[in-house]
């Protein structure tokens, strides 16, 4: 049996935190819902949309970073940073699709 020192967490807690961040962000299922809007409203071609899909898939796999970070930092801090990143990312996307902000550059 593995003995842990007082105040430490088992390594699986990091994995659990990473899974919850990914579930809360909705990365696995959201992109097909708004990709058509990106194509029509922002004028992206299919190649640009495909590259964004690949970047989305890479971003899904970065969920391991919060898992590793939660082994060093408190889970509330990791979840707070993840929620801020999601709020900012989807907020910018909403501003672009709702045409509140005109013509964002493609790299953004």
PDB file of N, CA, C and O in Angstrom, residues 78-105:
ATOM      1  N   UNK A  78      -6.606  25.657 -10.151  1.00  0.00           N
ATOM      2  CA  UNK A  78      -6.550  25.127 -11.515  1.00  0.00           C
ATOM      3  C   UNK A  78      -7.912  25.262 -12.189  1.00  0.00           C
ATOM      4  O   UNK A  78      -8.010  25.673 -13.357  1.00  0.00           O
ATOM      5  N   UNK A  79      -8.986  24.949 -11.468  1.00  0.00           N
ATOM      6  CA  UNK A  79     -10.324  25.080 -12.031  1.00  0.00           C
ATOM      7  C   UNK A  79     -10.684  26.541 -12.286  1.00  0.00           C
ATOM      8  O   UNK A  79     -11.353  26.868 -13.275  1.00  0.00           O
ATOM      9  N   UNK A  80     -10.236  27.431 -11.426  1.00  0.00           N
ATOM     10  CA  UNK A  80     -10.496  28.854 -11.616  1.00  0.00           C
ATOM     11  C   UNK A  80      -9.795  29.369 -12.875  1.00  0.00           C
ATOM     12  O   UNK A  80     -10.398  30.086 -13.679  1.00  0.00           O
ATOM     13  N   UNK A  81      -8.548  28.996 -13.065  1.00  0.00           N
ATOM     14  CA  UNK A  81      -7.805  29.416 -14.258  1.00  0.00           C
ATOM     15  C   UNK A  81      -8.450  28.824 -15.512  1.00  0.00           C
ATOM     16  O   UNK A  81      -8.593  29.505 -16.532  1.00  0.00           O
ATOM     17  N   UNK A  82      -8.869  27.556 -15.442  1.00  0.00           N
ATOM     18  CA  UNK A  82      -9.538  26.934 -16.580  1.00  0.00           C
ATOM     19  C   UNK A  82     -10.855  27.608 -16.919  1.00  0.00           C
ATOM     20  O   UNK A  82     -11.181  27.809 -18.091  1.00  0.00           O
ATOM     21  N   UNK A  83     -11.612  27.974 -15.899  1.00  0.00           N
ATOM     22  CA  UNK A  83     -12.893  28.638 -16.165  1.00  0.00           C
ATOM     23  C   UNK A  83     -12.677  30.034 -16.750  1.00  0.00           C
ATOM     24  O   UNK A  83     -13.428  30.465 -17.620  1.00  0.00           O
ATOM     25  N   UNK A  84     -11.658  30.746 -16.287  1.00  0.00           N
ATOM     26  CA  UNK A  84     -11.352  32.049 -16.874  1.00  0.00           C
ATOM     27  C   UNK A  84     -10.940  31.912 -18.339  1.00  0.00           C
ATOM     28  O   UNK A  84     -11.356  32.712 -19.186  1.00  0.00           O
ATOM     29  N   UNK A  85     -10.119  30.900 -18.642  1.00  0.00           N
ATOM     30  CA  UNK A  85      -9.685  30.689 -20.025  1.00  0.00           C
ATOM     31  C   UNK A  85     -10.870  30.351 -20.928  1.00  0.00           C
ATOM     32  O   UNK A  85     -10.972  30.859 -22.053  1.00  0.00           O
ATOM     33  N   UNK A  86     -11.779  29.504 -20.445  1.00  0.00           N
ATOM     34  CA  UNK A  86     -12.960  29.153 -21.236  1.00  0.00           C
ATOM     35  C   UNK A  86     -13.867  30.355 -21.425  1.00  0.00           C
ATOM     36  O   UNK A  86     -14.386  30.584 -22.521  1.00  0.00           O
ATOM     37  N   UNK A  87     -14.078  31.122 -20.360  1.00  0.00           N
ATOM     38  CA  UNK A  87     -14.930  32.304 -20.451  1.00  0.00           C
ATOM     39  C   UNK A  87     -14.356  33.296 -21.450  1.00  0.00           C
ATOM     40  O   UNK A  87     -15.079  33.857 -22.282  1.00  0.00           O
ATOM     41  N   UNK A  88     -13.052  33.511 -21.412  1.00  0.00           N
ATOM     42  CA  UNK A  88     -12.414  34.444 -22.339  1.00  0.00           C
ATOM     43  C   UNK A  88     -12.478  33.914 -23.771  1.00  0.00           C
ATOM     44  O   UNK A  88     -12.841  34.633 -24.694  1.00  0.00           O
ATOM     45  N   UNK A  89     -12.143  32.644 -23.964  1.00  0.00           N
ATOM     46  CA  UNK A  89     -12.124  32.068 -25.312  1.00  0.00           C
ATOM     47  C   UNK A  89     -13.487  32.049 -25.967  1.00  0.00           C
ATOM     48  O   UNK A  89     -13.660  32.505 -27.107  1.00  0.00           O
ATOM     49  N   UNK A  90     -14.484  31.526 -25.254  1.00  0.00           N
ATOM     50  CA  UNK A  90     -15.828  31.487 -25.822  1.00  0.00           C
ATOM     51  C   UNK A  90     -16.448  32.877 -25.879  1.00  0.00           C
ATOM     52  O   UNK A  90     -17.295  33.146 -26.728  1.00  0.00           O
ATOM     53  N   UNK A  91     -16.020  33.776 -25.002  1.00  0.00           N
ATOM     54  CA  UNK A  91     -16.505  35.151 -25.060  1.00  0.00           C
ATOM     55  C   UNK A  91     -16.043  35.858 -26.318  1.00  0.00           C
ATOM     56  O   UNK A  91     -16.830  36.540 -26.989  1.00  0.00           O
ATOM     57  N   UNK A  92     -14.782  35.700 -26.663  1.00  0.00           N
ATOM     58  CA  UNK A  92     -14.261  36.292 -27.901  1.00  0.00           C
ATOM     59  C   UNK A  92     -14.959  35.667 -29.103  1.00  0.00           C
ATOM     60  O   UNK A  92     -15.311  36.363 -30.063  1.00  0.00           O
ATOM     61  N   UNK A  93     -15.189  34.377 -29.066  1.00  0.00           N
ATOM     62  CA  UNK A  93     -15.894  33.705 -30.154  1.00  0.00           C
ATOM     63  C   UNK A  93     -17.316  34.243 -30.304  1.00  0.00           C
ATOM     64  O   UNK A  93     -17.785  34.511 -31.412  1.00  0.00           O
ATOM     65  N   UNK A  94     -18.005  34.440 -29.188  1.00  0.00           N
ATOM     66  CA  UNK A  94     -19.363  34.982 -29.228  1.00  0.00           C
ATOM     67  C   UNK A  94     -19.366  36.400 -29.784  1.00  0.00           C
ATOM     68  O   UNK A  94     -20.233  36.761 -30.585  1.00  0.00           O
ATOM     69  N   UNK A  95     -18.393  37.217 -29.357  1.00  0.00           N
ATOM     70  CA  UNK A  95     -18.317  38.580 -29.879  1.00  0.00           C
ATOM     71  C   UNK A  95     -18.096  38.589 -31.385  1.00  0.00           C
ATOM     72  O   UNK A  95     -18.649  39.428 -32.105  1.00  0.00           O
ATOM     73  N   UNK A  96     -17.304  37.643 -31.885  1.00  0.00           N
ATOM     74  CA  UNK A  96     -17.033  37.587 -33.320  1.00  0.00           C
ATOM     75  C   UNK A  96     -18.257  37.110 -34.101  1.00  0.00           C
ATOM     76  O   UNK A  96     -18.611  37.691 -35.128  1.00  0.00           O
ATOM     77  N   UNK A  97     -18.912  36.062 -33.621  1.00  0.00           N
ATOM     78  CA  UNK A  97     -20.051  35.502 -34.344  1.00  0.00           C
ATOM     79  C   UNK A  97     -21.259  36.431 -34.269  1.00  0.00           C
ATOM     80  O   UNK A  97     -22.031  36.543 -35.220  1.00  0.00           O
ATOM     81  N   UNK A  98     -21.435  37.124 -33.162  1.00  0.00           N
ATOM     82  CA  UNK A  98     -22.563  38.059 -33.041  1.00  0.00           C
ATOM     83  C   UNK A  98     -22.274  39.391 -33.726  1.00  0.00           C
ATOM     84  O   UNK A  98     -23.099  40.294 -33.676  1.00  0.00           O
ATOM     85  N   UNK A  99     -21.104  39.512 -34.322  1.00  0.00           N
ATOM     86  CA  UNK A  99     -20.657  40.711 -35.041  1.00  0.00           C
ATOM     87  C   UNK A  99     -20.584  41.952 -34.156  1.00  0.00           C
ATOM     88  O   UNK A  99     -20.736  43.073 -34.614  1.00  0.00           O
ATOM     89  N   UNK A 100     -20.354  41.736 -32.870  1.00  0.00           N
ATOM     90  CA  UNK A 100     -20.115  42.853 -31.962  1.00  0.00           C
ATOM     91  C   UNK A 100     -18.737  43.436 -32.227  1.00  0.00           C
ATOM     92  O   UNK A 100     -18.541  44.648 -32.179  1.00  0.00           O
ATOM     93  N   UNK A 101     -17.774  42.568 -32.510  1.00  0.00           N
ATOM     94  CA  UNK A 101     -16.424  42.965 -32.887  1.00  0.00           C
ATOM     95  C   UNK A 101     -16.265  42.643 -34.364  1.00  0.00           C
ATOM     96  O   UNK A 101     -16.545  41.522 -34.795  1.00  0.00           O
ATOM     97  N   UNK A 102     -15.844  43.606 -35.147  1.00  0.00           N
ATOM     98  CA  UNK A 102     -15.730  43.395 -36.589  1.00  0.00           C
ATOM     99  C   UNK A 102     -14.372  42.802 -36.963  1.00  0.00           C
ATOM    100  O   UNK A 102     -13.344  43.239 -36.486  1.00  0.00           O
ATOM    101  N   UNK A 103     -14.415  41.832 -37.789  1.00  0.00           N
ATOM    102  CA  UNK A 103     -13.286  41.180 -38.460  1.00  0.00           C
ATOM    103  C   UNK A 103     -12.064  40.960 -37.571  1.00  0.00           C
ATOM    104  O   UNK A 103     -11.089  41.687 -37.625  1.00  0.00           O
ATOM    105  N   UNK A 104     -12.144  39.944 -36.759  1.00  0.00           N
ATOM    106  CA  UNK A 104     -10.982  39.520 -35.979  1.00  0.00           C
ATOM    107  C   UNK A 104      -9.984  38.847 -36.907  1.00  0.00           C
ATOM    108  O   UNK A 104     -10.382  38.177 -37.868  1.00  0.00           O
ATOM    109  N   UNK A 105      -8.699  38.987 -36.649  1.00  0.00           N
ATOM    110  CA  UNK A 105      -7.739  38.275 -37.487  1.00  0.00           C
ATOM    111  C   UNK A 105      -7.863  36.767 -37.314  1.00  0.00           C
ATOM    112  O   UNK A 105      -8.290  36.276 -36.262  1.00  0.00           O
TER     113      UNK A 105
END
